[in-house]
Short mmCIF file of C-alpha atoms and ligand atoms in Angstrom, two decimals:
data_model
loop_
_atom_site.label_atom_id
_atom_site.label_comp_id
_atom_site.label_asym_id
_atom_site.label_seq_id
_atom_site.Cartn_x
_atom_site.Cartn_y
_atom_site.Cartn_z
CA UNK A 133 56.54 151.64 8.09
CA UNK A 134 56.30 155.29 7.15
CA UNK A 135 53.31 156.70 5.33
CA UNK A 136 52.63 159.93 3.44
CA UNK A 137 49.58 162.11 3.88
CA UNK A 138 49.10 164.34 0.85
CA UNK A 139 46.51 167.14 0.62
CA UNK A 140 45.21 168.34 -2.74
CA UNK A 141 47.28 171.29 -3.96
CA UNK A 142 45.57 174.46 -2.75
CA UNK A 143 47.83 176.70 -4.87
CA UNK A 144 50.13 176.34 -7.88
CA UNK A 145 53.45 174.57 -7.33
CA UNK A 146 56.29 176.95 -7.91
CA UNK A 147 60.03 177.17 -7.50
CA UNK A 148 63.40 175.86 -8.56
CA UNK A 149 64.58 172.75 -6.74
CA UNK A 150 67.65 170.52 -6.70
CA UNK A 151 67.06 166.82 -7.30
CA UNK A 152 69.13 163.89 -6.03
CA UNK A 153 72.14 163.05 -8.11
CA UNK A 154 71.69 160.53 -10.88
CA UNK A 155 71.48 157.03 -9.43
CA UNK A 156 72.79 155.30 -12.56
CA UNK A 157 75.76 157.64 -12.91
CA UNK A 158 76.39 157.40 -9.14
CA UNK A 159 76.83 153.60 -9.30
CA UNK A 160 79.27 153.90 -12.18
CA UNK A 161 81.24 156.71 -10.56
CA UNK A 162 81.72 154.58 -7.45
CA UNK A 163 82.79 151.56 -9.48
CA UNK A 164 85.32 153.44 -11.60
CA UNK A 165 86.65 155.39 -8.62
CA UNK A 166 87.18 152.12 -6.73
CA UNK A 167 88.97 150.52 -9.70
CA UNK A 168 91.03 153.60 -10.54
CA UNK A 169 94.69 154.13 -9.78
CA UNK A 170 94.41 156.74 -7.02
CA UNK A 171 92.23 159.25 -5.19
CA UNK A 172 88.93 160.29 -6.73
CA UNK A 173 86.51 162.94 -5.52
CA UNK A 174 82.77 162.52 -6.05
CA UNK A 175 80.55 165.49 -5.21
CA UNK A 176 76.79 165.51 -4.88
CA UNK A 177 76.47 161.92 -3.64
CA UNK A 178 72.74 161.36 -3.04
CA UNK A 179 72.77 158.89 -0.14
CA UNK A 180 70.00 157.06 -2.00
CA UNK A 181 70.00 153.53 -0.60
CA UNK A 182 70.79 151.96 -3.98
CA UNK A 183 74.00 153.97 -4.36
CA UNK A 184 74.91 153.35 -0.72
CA UNK A 185 74.66 149.58 -1.41
CA UNK A 186 77.33 149.91 -4.14
CA UNK A 187 79.54 152.02 -1.87
CA UNK A 188 79.23 149.50 0.99
CA UNK A 189 80.13 146.61 -1.34
CA UNK A 190 83.42 148.28 -2.28
CA UNK A 191 84.20 149.18 1.34
CA UNK A 192 83.74 145.50 2.18
CA UNK A 193 86.39 144.72 -0.46
CA UNK A 194 89.01 147.02 1.02
CA UNK A 195 88.29 150.28 -0.82
CA UNK A 196 88.68 153.22 1.56
CA UNK A 197 86.02 155.88 1.09
CA UNK A 198 85.75 158.96 3.28
CA UNK A 199 82.35 160.62 3.38
CA UNK A 200 81.90 164.12 4.83
CA UNK A 201 78.16 163.53 5.30
CA UNK A 202 77.47 166.46 2.91
CA UNK A 203 77.66 164.45 -0.30
CA UNK A 204 81.43 164.65 -0.82
CA UNK A 205 83.17 161.30 -1.11
CA UNK A 206 86.92 160.72 -1.30
CA UNK A 207 87.48 157.27 -2.75
CA UNK A 208 90.93 155.67 -2.70
CA UNK A 209 91.02 153.46 -5.80
CA UNK A 210 92.84 150.14 -5.65
CA UNK A 211 93.31 149.56 -9.39
CA UNK A 212 91.95 146.65 -11.39
CA UNK A 213 93.91 144.07 -9.40
CA UNK A 214 93.48 145.44 -5.89
CA UNK A 215 90.08 144.32 -4.60
CA UNK A 216 90.15 142.03 -1.56
CA UNK A 217 87.82 139.11 -0.83
CA UNK A 218 84.82 140.33 1.17
CA UNK A 219 84.41 138.66 4.56
CA UNK A 220 80.64 138.41 4.16
CA UNK A 221 77.90 138.23 1.56
CA UNK A 222 77.44 141.65 -0.11
CA UNK A 223 74.00 143.16 0.46
CA UNK A 224 72.61 144.86 -2.67
CA UNK A 225 69.36 145.83 -0.88
CA UNK A 226 66.73 146.80 -3.46
CA UNK A 227 69.28 147.69 -6.12
CA UNK A 228 69.22 145.69 -9.34
CA UNK A 229 71.96 147.93 -10.73
CA UNK A 230 74.29 147.10 -7.82
CA UNK A 231 73.71 143.37 -8.24
CA UNK A 232 74.06 143.24 -12.01
CA UNK A 233 76.98 145.66 -12.36
CA UNK A 234 78.89 144.14 -9.45
CA UNK A 235 78.40 140.69 -11.00
CA UNK A 236 80.52 141.86 -13.91
CA UNK A 237 83.31 143.02 -11.60
CA UNK A 238 83.17 140.07 -9.19
CA UNK A 239 82.99 137.37 -11.86
CA UNK A 240 86.52 138.37 -12.89
CA UNK A 241 88.13 138.14 -9.45
CA UNK A 242 90.51 135.49 -8.11
CA UNK A 243 88.36 135.26 -4.95
CA UNK A 244 84.86 133.99 -4.18
CA UNK A 245 82.01 136.34 -3.34
CA UNK A 246 78.27 136.32 -2.84
CA UNK A 247 75.59 138.92 -3.70
CA UNK A 248 72.18 139.00 -2.04
CA UNK A 249 69.28 141.45 -1.92
CA UNK A 250 65.89 142.19 -0.40
CA UNK A 251 62.70 140.24 -1.17
CA UNK A 252 61.95 142.28 -4.32
CA UNK A 253 65.47 141.97 -5.73
CA UNK A 254 65.52 138.23 -4.93
CA UNK A 255 62.59 137.75 -7.31
CA UNK A 256 64.15 139.62 -10.26
CA UNK A 257 65.71 137.85 -13.27
CA UNK A 258 69.48 137.42 -13.07
CA UNK A 259 69.87 134.84 -15.86
CA UNK A 260 70.35 137.74 -18.28
CA UNK A 261 73.67 138.54 -16.61
CA UNK A 262 74.63 135.06 -15.37
CA UNK A 263 74.43 133.38 -18.80
CA UNK A 264 76.70 135.72 -20.82
CA UNK A 265 79.21 135.90 -17.96
CA UNK A 266 79.37 132.10 -17.92
CA UNK A 267 79.84 132.19 -21.68
CA UNK A 268 83.14 134.00 -21.10
CA UNK A 269 84.28 131.52 -18.45
CA UNK A 270 82.93 133.02 -15.24
CA UNK A 271 82.01 130.82 -12.31
CA UNK A 272 78.60 132.18 -11.28
CA UNK A 273 75.60 130.46 -9.75
CA UNK A 274 72.16 131.59 -8.67
CA UNK A 275 68.93 129.98 -7.56
CA UNK A 276 67.23 128.27 -10.53
CA UNK A 277 63.74 129.63 -11.22
CA UNK A 278 62.15 128.11 -14.34
CA UNK A 279 64.46 129.02 -17.25
CA UNK A 280 65.92 131.86 -15.22
CA UNK A 281 68.15 132.38 -12.21
CA UNK A 282 67.56 134.59 -9.17
CA UNK A 283 69.68 135.91 -6.29
CA UNK A 284 71.56 135.16 -4.15
CA UNK A 285 74.42 134.83 -6.61
CA UNK A 286 77.64 132.96 -5.82
CA UNK A 287 80.64 134.14 -7.83
CA UNK A 288 84.18 132.98 -8.49
CA UNK A 289 86.91 132.38 -7.81
CA UNK A 290 88.42 132.31 -11.27
CA UNK A 291 91.01 129.50 -11.34
CA UNK A 292 94.50 130.82 -10.57
CA UNK A 293 96.30 132.33 -13.51
CA UNK A 294 93.17 132.44 -15.72
CA UNK A 295 91.20 135.41 -17.02
CA UNK A 296 87.76 135.84 -18.51
CA UNK A 297 87.64 135.08 -22.24
CA UNK A 298 86.79 137.58 -24.99
CA UNK A 299 83.07 137.86 -25.68
CA UNK A 300 80.77 138.77 -28.54
CA UNK A 301 77.22 138.91 -27.30
CA UNK A 302 73.86 140.16 -28.58
CA UNK A 303 71.56 141.11 -25.72
CA UNK A 304 68.22 139.26 -25.97
CA UNK A 305 66.54 142.03 -23.88
CA UNK A 306 67.67 145.66 -24.08
CA UNK A 307 69.35 146.26 -20.71
CA UNK A 308 71.94 148.86 -19.76
CA UNK A 309 72.63 146.89 -16.60
CA UNK A 310 73.57 143.76 -18.52
CA UNK A 311 75.53 145.72 -21.13
CA UNK A 312 77.43 147.44 -18.33
CA UNK A 313 78.10 144.20 -16.43
CA UNK A 314 79.62 142.71 -19.58
CA UNK A 315 81.73 145.80 -20.28
CA UNK A 316 82.96 145.88 -16.67
CA UNK A 317 83.88 142.20 -16.82
CA UNK A 318 85.65 143.05 -20.07
CA UNK A 319 88.10 145.29 -18.20
CA UNK A 320 89.56 142.10 -16.70
CA UNK A 321 89.34 139.85 -19.77
CA UNK A 322 92.06 138.44 -22.01
CA UNK A 323 90.56 139.98 -25.16
CA UNK A 324 87.85 142.28 -26.49
CA UNK A 325 84.23 142.52 -25.40
CA UNK A 326 81.64 143.27 -28.08
CA UNK A 327 78.04 143.86 -27.02
CA UNK A 328 75.21 144.42 -29.49
CA UNK A 329 71.90 145.74 -28.18
CA UNK A 330 68.52 145.49 -29.88
CA UNK A 331 67.68 149.07 -28.85
CA UNK A 332 70.15 151.65 -27.63
CA UNK A 333 69.96 151.79 -23.82
CA UNK A 334 71.45 154.32 -21.41
CA UNK A 335 75.13 154.75 -22.20
CA UNK A 336 76.55 156.07 -18.91
CA UNK A 337 79.12 153.27 -18.66
CA UNK A 338 80.44 153.94 -22.16
CA UNK A 339 80.61 157.70 -21.59
CA UNK A 340 82.49 157.32 -18.32
CA UNK A 341 84.90 154.72 -19.71
CA UNK A 342 85.60 157.01 -22.63
CA UNK A 343 86.11 160.06 -20.40
CA UNK A 344 88.52 158.07 -18.21
CA UNK A 345 90.66 157.01 -21.14
CA UNK A 346 89.56 153.41 -21.65
CA UNK A 347 89.60 152.03 -25.18
CA UNK A 348 85.86 151.83 -25.80
CA UNK A 349 84.05 152.43 -29.08
CA UNK A 350 80.38 152.69 -29.96
CA UNK A 351 79.07 152.11 -33.45
CA UNK A 352 75.28 152.37 -33.52
CA UNK A 353 73.95 149.47 -31.44
CA UNK A 354 77.43 147.89 -31.04
CA UNK A 355 79.86 148.66 -28.24
CA UNK A 356 83.37 147.25 -28.10
CA UNK A 357 86.03 147.44 -25.42
CA UNK A 358 89.63 146.30 -25.35
CA UNK A 359 90.91 145.37 -21.91
CA UNK A 360 93.58 147.79 -20.70
CA UNK A 361 97.03 146.18 -20.49
CA UNK A 362 97.88 147.95 -17.22
CA UNK A 363 95.82 147.25 -14.05
CA UNK A 364 96.41 150.90 -13.09
CA UNK A 365 94.98 152.18 -16.38
CA UNK A 366 91.87 153.89 -15.01
CA UNK A 367 92.74 157.42 -14.04
CA UNK A 368 91.30 158.86 -10.84
CA UNK A 369 88.89 161.74 -11.36
CA UNK A 370 86.81 164.52 -9.85
CA UNK A 371 83.13 164.52 -10.65
CA UNK A 372 80.15 166.53 -9.52
CA UNK A 373 77.27 164.16 -10.23
CA UNK A 374 74.45 165.55 -12.38
CA UNK A 375 70.89 165.40 -11.00
CA UNK A 376 68.65 162.46 -11.77
CA UNK A 377 66.11 163.18 -14.53
CA UNK A 378 64.19 160.08 -13.43
CA UNK A 379 63.74 161.66 -9.99
CA UNK A 380 63.15 165.15 -11.43
CA UNK A 381 60.28 163.69 -13.45
CA UNK A 382 58.12 163.53 -10.30
CA UNK A 383 58.11 167.26 -9.39
CA UNK A 384 58.06 168.15 -13.09
CA UNK A 385 54.95 166.07 -13.79
CA UNK A 386 53.42 167.45 -10.59
CA UNK A 387 53.85 170.93 -12.13
CA UNK A 388 52.24 169.76 -15.38
CA UNK A 389 49.07 168.58 -13.61
CA UNK A 390 48.57 171.19 -10.86
CA UNK A 391 46.88 174.29 -12.32
CA UNK A 392 49.01 177.40 -12.65
CA UNK A 393 52.30 175.70 -11.65
CA UNK A 394 55.81 176.45 -12.88
CA UNK A 395 58.64 174.25 -11.56
CA UNK A 396 62.33 174.06 -12.46
CA UNK A 397 64.79 171.31 -11.55
CA UNK A 398 68.45 172.32 -11.38
CA UNK A 399 71.57 170.62 -12.76
CA UNK A 400 69.46 167.80 -14.18
CA UNK A 401 71.02 165.06 -16.32
CA UNK A 402 70.15 165.41 -20.01
CA UNK A 403 71.93 162.42 -21.54
CA UNK A 404 69.85 161.71 -24.68
CA UNK A 405 69.75 157.96 -23.97
CA UNK A 406 68.04 158.83 -20.67
CA UNK A 407 65.93 161.79 -21.73
CA UNK A 408 63.01 159.87 -23.26
CA UNK A 409 60.76 161.43 -20.61
CA UNK A 410 61.20 164.80 -22.35
CA UNK A 411 59.74 163.30 -25.54
CA UNK A 412 56.98 161.76 -23.44
CA UNK A 413 56.18 165.20 -21.95
CA UNK A 414 56.06 166.62 -25.48
CA UNK A 415 53.75 163.81 -26.59
CA UNK A 416 51.23 164.64 -23.85
CA UNK A 417 51.35 168.34 -24.75
CA UNK A 418 53.31 169.50 -21.69
CA UNK A 419 54.93 172.92 -22.02
CA UNK A 420 58.53 172.55 -20.95
CA UNK A 421 62.03 173.85 -21.55
CA UNK A 422 65.42 172.18 -21.12
CA UNK A 423 68.45 174.47 -21.08
CA UNK A 424 71.84 172.70 -21.28
CA UNK A 425 74.43 174.13 -18.90
CA UNK A 426 77.48 171.92 -19.16
CA UNK A 427 78.75 168.40 -18.88
CA UNK A 428 80.45 166.26 -16.28
CA UNK A 429 82.67 163.36 -17.46
CA UNK A 430 80.76 163.34 -20.74
CA UNK A 431 77.30 163.61 -19.14
CA UNK A 432 75.31 166.69 -20.20
CA UNK A 433 73.14 168.47 -17.63
CA UNK A 434 70.96 171.56 -17.44
CA UNK A 435 67.80 173.13 -16.09
CA UNK A 436 64.42 171.66 -16.89
CA UNK A 437 61.22 173.69 -16.40
CA UNK A 438 57.62 172.60 -16.72
CA UNK A 439 54.48 174.71 -16.77
CA UNK A 440 50.96 173.43 -15.99
CA UNK A 441 49.47 172.41 -19.32
CA UNK A 442 46.29 171.17 -21.01
CA UNK A 443 47.19 167.52 -21.65
CA UNK A 444 46.10 165.29 -24.49
CA UNK A 445 46.37 161.50 -24.70
CA UNK A 446 49.52 159.95 -26.18
CA UNK A 447 51.01 156.63 -27.22
CA UNK A 448 54.26 155.58 -25.54
CA UNK A 449 55.78 152.51 -27.18
CA UNK A 450 58.76 151.09 -29.08
CA UNK A 451 62.09 152.84 -28.76
CA UNK A 452 60.55 155.72 -26.75
CA UNK A 453 59.22 153.26 -24.16
CA UNK A 454 62.71 151.79 -23.78
CA UNK A 455 64.20 155.28 -23.33
CA UNK A 456 61.68 156.19 -20.64
CA UNK A 457 61.21 152.84 -18.94
CA UNK A 458 61.85 154.14 -15.40
CA UNK A 459 59.54 157.11 -15.98
CA UNK A 460 56.47 155.12 -17.07
CA UNK A 461 54.90 155.17 -13.56
CA UNK A 462 54.97 158.98 -13.53
CA UNK A 463 54.06 159.23 -17.24
CA UNK A 464 50.91 157.30 -16.30
CA UNK A 465 49.98 160.29 -14.11
CA UNK A 466 50.06 162.51 -17.22
CA UNK A 467 47.78 159.99 -18.93
CA UNK A 468 45.41 160.14 -15.94
CA UNK A 469 44.92 163.90 -16.52
CA UNK A 470 44.98 163.87 -20.34
CA UNK A 471 42.01 164.20 -22.64
CA UNK A 472 41.43 160.84 -24.35
CA UNK A 473 42.79 157.31 -24.04
CA UNK A 474 46.56 156.89 -23.73
CA UNK A 475 48.36 153.69 -24.67
CA UNK A 476 51.57 152.33 -23.18
CA UNK A 477 53.00 149.38 -25.13
CA UNK A 478 56.31 147.44 -25.40
CA UNK A 479 56.86 147.86 -21.66
CA UNK A 480 56.75 144.18 -20.64
CA UNK A 481 60.07 144.79 -18.84
CA UNK A 482 58.07 146.73 -16.22
CA UNK A 483 56.82 143.40 -14.91
CA UNK A 484 60.29 142.58 -13.56
CA UNK A 485 61.28 145.94 -12.08
CA UNK A 486 61.18 146.65 -8.31
CA UNK A 487 57.57 145.38 -8.53
CA UNK A 488 55.27 144.30 -11.38
CA UNK A 489 54.81 147.92 -12.36
CA UNK A 490 52.15 147.27 -15.02
CA UNK A 491 49.86 145.70 -12.41
CA UNK A 492 50.86 148.29 -9.78
CA UNK A 493 50.16 151.30 -12.06
CA UNK A 494 46.75 149.98 -13.13
CA UNK A 495 45.82 149.31 -9.48
CA UNK A 496 47.05 152.76 -8.44
CA UNK A 497 45.12 154.62 -11.14
CA UNK A 498 41.99 152.63 -10.29
CA UNK A 499 42.29 153.64 -6.62
CA UNK A 500 42.25 157.33 -7.68
CA UNK A 501 39.19 156.74 -9.87
CA UNK A 502 40.99 156.59 -13.22
CA UNK A 503 39.99 153.75 -15.57
CA UNK A 504 43.01 151.76 -16.75
CA UNK A 505 43.26 148.42 -18.48
CA UNK A 506 46.13 145.99 -18.09
CA UNK A 507 47.68 144.35 -21.18
CA UNK A 508 50.41 141.74 -21.31
CA UNK A 509 53.03 144.25 -22.50
CA UNK A 510 51.50 147.50 -21.33
CA UNK A 511 48.31 149.26 -20.34
CA UNK A 512 45.73 151.81 -21.49
CA UNK A 513 44.46 154.79 -19.49
CA UNK A 514 41.26 156.76 -19.95
CA UNK A 515 42.14 160.25 -18.80
CA UNK A 516 40.05 162.34 -16.41
CA UNK A 517 41.13 165.87 -17.32
CA UNK A 518 38.13 167.60 -15.72
CA UNK A 519 37.60 167.99 -11.98
CA UNK A 520 39.57 166.34 -9.22
CA UNK A 521 40.41 162.64 -8.98
CA UNK A 522 39.06 160.62 -6.03
CA UNK A 523 41.25 160.75 -2.92
CA UNK A 524 42.66 157.33 -2.12
CA UNK A 525 44.32 155.17 0.50
CA UNK A 526 46.95 153.08 -1.25
CA UNK A 527 50.13 151.16 -0.56
CA UNK A 528 53.31 151.47 -2.61
CA UNK A 529 53.94 147.72 -2.45
CA UNK A 530 57.52 148.68 -1.55
CA UNK A 531 58.23 150.29 -4.94
CA UNK A 532 59.71 153.81 -4.74
CA UNK A 533 58.44 155.00 -8.11
CA UNK A 534 54.89 153.78 -7.42
CA UNK A 535 54.95 155.58 -4.04
CA UNK A 536 56.03 158.87 -5.65
CA UNK A 537 53.56 158.57 -8.55
CA UNK A 538 50.81 158.07 -5.94
CA UNK A 539 51.86 161.28 -4.15
CA UNK A 540 51.61 163.26 -7.40
CA UNK A 541 48.14 161.84 -8.18
CA UNK A 542 47.11 162.84 -4.66
CA UNK A 543 47.87 166.51 -5.47
CA UNK A 544 44.90 166.59 -7.84
CA UNK A 545 42.45 164.55 -5.74
CA UNK A 546 39.29 165.73 -3.97
CA UNK A 547 40.57 165.25 -0.41
CA UNK A 548 43.51 164.01 1.62
CA UNK A 549 45.13 160.79 0.38
CA UNK A 550 47.22 158.34 2.36
CA UNK A 551 50.11 156.39 0.88
CA UNK A 552 51.43 153.52 2.97
CA UNK A 553 54.80 151.80 2.87
CA UNK A 554 56.85 154.76 1.66
CA UNK A 555 60.25 154.04 3.26
CA UNK A 556 61.21 152.72 -0.17
CA UNK A 557 61.29 156.31 -1.53
CA UNK A 558 64.73 156.58 0.11
CA UNK A 559 66.14 154.17 -2.47
CA UNK A 560 66.18 156.97 -5.04
CA UNK A 561 64.81 160.27 -3.66
CA UNK A 562 65.48 160.62 0.09
CA UNK A 563 64.18 164.23 0.19
CA UNK A 564 61.09 163.71 -1.95
CA UNK A 565 58.50 164.92 0.58
CA UNK A 566 60.63 167.97 1.44
CA UNK A 567 61.04 168.79 -2.25
CA UNK A 568 57.26 168.77 -2.84
CA UNK A 569 56.81 170.90 0.28
CA UNK A 570 59.40 173.39 -0.97
CA UNK A 571 57.24 173.79 -4.08
CA UNK A 572 54.16 174.56 -1.96
CA UNK A 573 52.51 171.14 -1.61
CA UNK A 574 51.10 169.90 1.70
CA UNK A 575 52.80 166.58 2.36
CA UNK A 576 53.38 164.99 5.72
CA UNK A 577 55.48 161.97 6.56
CA UNK A 578 54.16 159.81 9.41
CA UNK A 579 56.46 157.26 10.94
C1 LIG B 1019 69.76 151.07 -15.07
C2 LIG B 1019 69.22 150.49 -16.17
C3 LIG B 1019 67.79 150.21 -16.34
C4 LIG B 1019 66.95 150.98 -15.32
C5 LIG B 1019 67.52 150.93 -13.94
C6 LIG B 1019 68.93 151.50 -13.91
C7 LIG B 1019 71.22 151.31 -15.04
O1 LIG B 1019 67.58 148.82 -16.17
O2 LIG B 1019 65.63 150.50 -15.31
O3 LIG B 1019 66.72 151.69 -13.06
O4 LIG B 1019 71.69 152.09 -14.20
O5 LIG B 1019 71.92 150.71 -15.87
P1 LIG B 1019 67.84 147.81 -17.40
O6 LIG B 1019 68.71 148.50 -18.36
O7 LIG B 1019 68.50 146.61 -16.88
O8 LIG B 1019 66.48 147.52 -17.93
#
């Protein structure tokens, strides 16, 4: 298992860096390319393990994808009726998005399939996607766990000559993964799909469907989709993936906490349903700028710059917490360096991410000498804005975002820190250590 050794920053972090392409948009691009009616070109593929899991699943179902090893993928779409039965169980690795989104596609197929994942993914709740899919006639089974269901999931086949039924469904938990699974299953259904969400979650699926000419409409918290009549309805496309703001958040927060720093991330996704972290930065008093530069298949992107700032405590809760749910581990680092007590609430969902992130964040902050208190649906942090934090030896617990948050804390500690179990960083940010080094940090990977 690899580990990181991180020295306290001896000088300001500075520079303009690329970030891996957006993981959420990457999954969707692969899915729509595979289901489209011809050859699509995806540029800027990140090789993050989560996205690779989605790519491998489609390859196992007969979708040809040529990869030049430099992030350019040529995908030969097979249309909505062209997937072939996979010979083996499909491995989703650590990727909840792969498992939940693929459930929507596979539940509609005339063949049987199986989805499995690693130990962390096998603990995560799948009932939220299994139950509504069953409601529209899907054959889908998991492993019962209390009121819920976990992986592995067994899907299909749909009885010959049948299709999934129309669906009107209100999500009990705000989840873009579940919303997307239902919309994807809706492409194969016999009538409309209407999904209502309690809070607006990331809308990458809707934007891409719209850009590719599918009949999708959004009205506030309600999304509706009519199934296309023609299985070759999805047009092939060319897309240069925008960078991942969730990944960019790590070097950007590093700049906010290391004195004198100024860091820019290039071509970074700025979709407003994803950009909650910018409001979080503002709340903590971080000086930043976001300059829009264009859009790719309906996804805006631009440059984001952060300057080292005097931070003050903030409250992250409600709708803002939902819009920055993946960034809470790194937002906790801002809280660790802010003046005053910060509160994070309405983030119960963090307990069922790649790890129990509420417990993991509180443990991590404690290891660096920052007082934090765990609550059922969040946590509180008493900032230590003055002087360095205490250097620590910690383990990521196999969670990529906890590993990267630990590395950023280590930049403001009083000696070298060691972070164990960091292979997981490759799920979302394969070049993380190199990116911090490019900005002037002293980070070593030990294998
Ligand atoms: C994702 C949605 C979010 C997020 C995950 C990626 C997506 O999960 O945490 O990292 O790509 O749809 P939920 O919407 O299921 O909470």
